[in-house]
Amino acid sequence: MKKRILSILLMCCMVLTLLPVQALAEDSAYTVGEDTGVSARALARTAGTKLKADNIATYIANGLGSGVYTLAEDVTISGTLTVTGEATVDLNGYVLRYAEEAEPDSIFRVTGGKTLTMTDSRPAATHSDASLPAGGLITGGKGFKYDNGAGQSYNYYGGGVYVETGASFVLAGGTIYACGVQSGANQAFGGGIYAEGGSVTMTGGAIRNCAVSADYSASGGAIYAKAGSVTMTSGVISGCSAMYGGGISASGCTVQITGGRIENCKASEHGGGLFVSGHTNGPVSVLDAAISGCEAKRGGGVALIAFAELELGENARITGCTATEKDD
């Protein structure tokens, strides 16, 4: 009997050694309901798992460290995913949605000195909700809600992504869709992206239908940059709106738009496509890019005030934009 048991054990060991190494690695990387393993990797700030409904809360609690994270299904979150390393998030054709009933906040927050790159490996993927754009997207974020005091008034910052001073965000693929606060705000900044400082770079992807509306001031339907730099070399900003800068609003930073499109954006006051206020680090560059179909009270395509300068390239096109106030 002892010899028989020993033979069975040896056989089991031989079977295990014959299993493909890759298969074992993949199984250890993610198991549904593997809370202990997921927590350990999150605490170690290392990527090694797909983002799914059953582990997303762990990453909300512990942050996204350095590595590549792949969204593996449609996921709804009730808190911010904080980036604490050099992270890449592949939306993989799925929807990352911020819950409407949750306390308002940004979907991603990139901490100082860290970088988030957003990509999408399945840009043609369709959704059960036919109103959503194809491909991977993030949606529903209203922005970080800041209490101005005693719960009487609130400012909102960055519906989709909040970029802290010294941090970097690269939009290389995917869509930031229908983010931003539209009621109950005292002031609001950056429906899609708010840059406290650092850099925002758009090399692809899209920001669509993002909007900020507030009682006193609302700037940057798609992007608001308080400082740092905004660079757009490709991609699309479309259907976004604000009081100032329906597409992009920037103040005291570097702005370079060398490609891509800003289209059909609106500002109830200044700068339907682009609004720049104050001194910038050199002229605002709009080179091989198109701004079209935008409208505002003043500066349907572009509005510059308070010493801002514009460098308009010979291949730049500003077409079909309108200013509703007389003589503008």
Tab-separated table of N, CA and C in Angstrom, residues 37-46 58-59 62-65 69 84:
chain	number	residue	atom	x	y	z
A	37	GLY	N	-4.345	37.354	-3.020
A	37	GLY	CA	-3.294	37.619	-3.998
A	37	GLY	C	-3.407	38.991	-4.612
A	38	VAL	N	-4.626	39.409	-4.927
A	38	VAL	CA	-4.847	40.731	-5.514
A	38	VAL	C	-4.430	41.817	-4.539
A	39	SER	N	-4.792	41.650	-3.269
A	39	SER	CA	-4.426	42.646	-2.265
A	39	SER	C	-2.919	42.751	-2.131
A	40	ALA	N	-2.239	41.610	-2.146
A	40	ALA	CA	-0.784	41.617	-2.010
A	40	ALA	C	-0.133	42.372	-3.154
A	41	ARG	N	-0.603	42.152	-4.377
A	41	ARG	CA	-0.013	42.840	-5.522
A	41	ARG	C	-0.329	44.333	-5.490
A	42	ALA	N	-1.538	44.660	-5.035
A	42	ALA	CA	-1.905	46.069	-4.947
A	42	ALA	C	-1.039	46.786	-3.913
A	43	LEU	N	-0.842	46.151	-2.768
A	43	LEU	CA	-0.027	46.756	-1.725
A	43	LEU	C	1.426	46.884	-2.156
A	44	ALA	N	1.885	45.950	-2.983
A	44	ALA	CA	3.254	46.008	-3.490
A	44	ALA	C	3.385	46.984	-4.648
A	45	ARG	N	2.246	47.538	-5.077
A	45	ARG	CA	2.183	48.500	-6.177
A	45	ARG	C	2.791	47.913	-7.456
A	46	THR	N	2.449	46.682	-7.760
A	46	THR	CA	2.912	46.053	-8.985
A	46	THR	C	1.727	45.560	-9.792
A	58	THR	N	-9.935	46.873	-4.526
A	58	THR	CA	-8.604	46.773	-3.935
A	58	THR	C	-7.670	47.815	-4.527
A	59	TYR	N	-7.787	48.032	-5.826
A	59	TYR	CA	-6.935	49.023	-6.474
A	59	TYR	C	-7.379	50.446	-6.167
A	62	ASN	N	-5.713	50.927	-2.801
A	62	ASN	CA	-4.259	50.875	-2.709
A	62	ASN	C	-3.516	51.565	-3.842
A	63	GLY	N	-4.190	51.929	-4.924
A	63	GLY	CA	-3.552	52.648	-6.017
A	63	GLY	C	-3.046	51.738	-7.126
A	64	LEU	N	-2.724	52.354	-8.257
A	64	LEU	CA	-2.133	51.662	-9.401
A	64	LEU	C	-0.644	51.965	-9.426
A	65	GLY	N	0.173	50.945	-9.160
A	65	GLY	CA	1.614	51.123	-9.198
A	65	GLY	C	2.137	51.011	-10.618
A	69	TYR	N	-1.997	47.729	-16.854
A	69	TYR	CA	-3.266	47.216	-16.342
A	69	TYR	C	-4.258	47.133	-17.505
A	84	THR	N	0.107	55.717	-8.586
A	84	THR	CA	1.233	55.898	-7.678
A	84	THR	C	2.552	55.422	-8.285
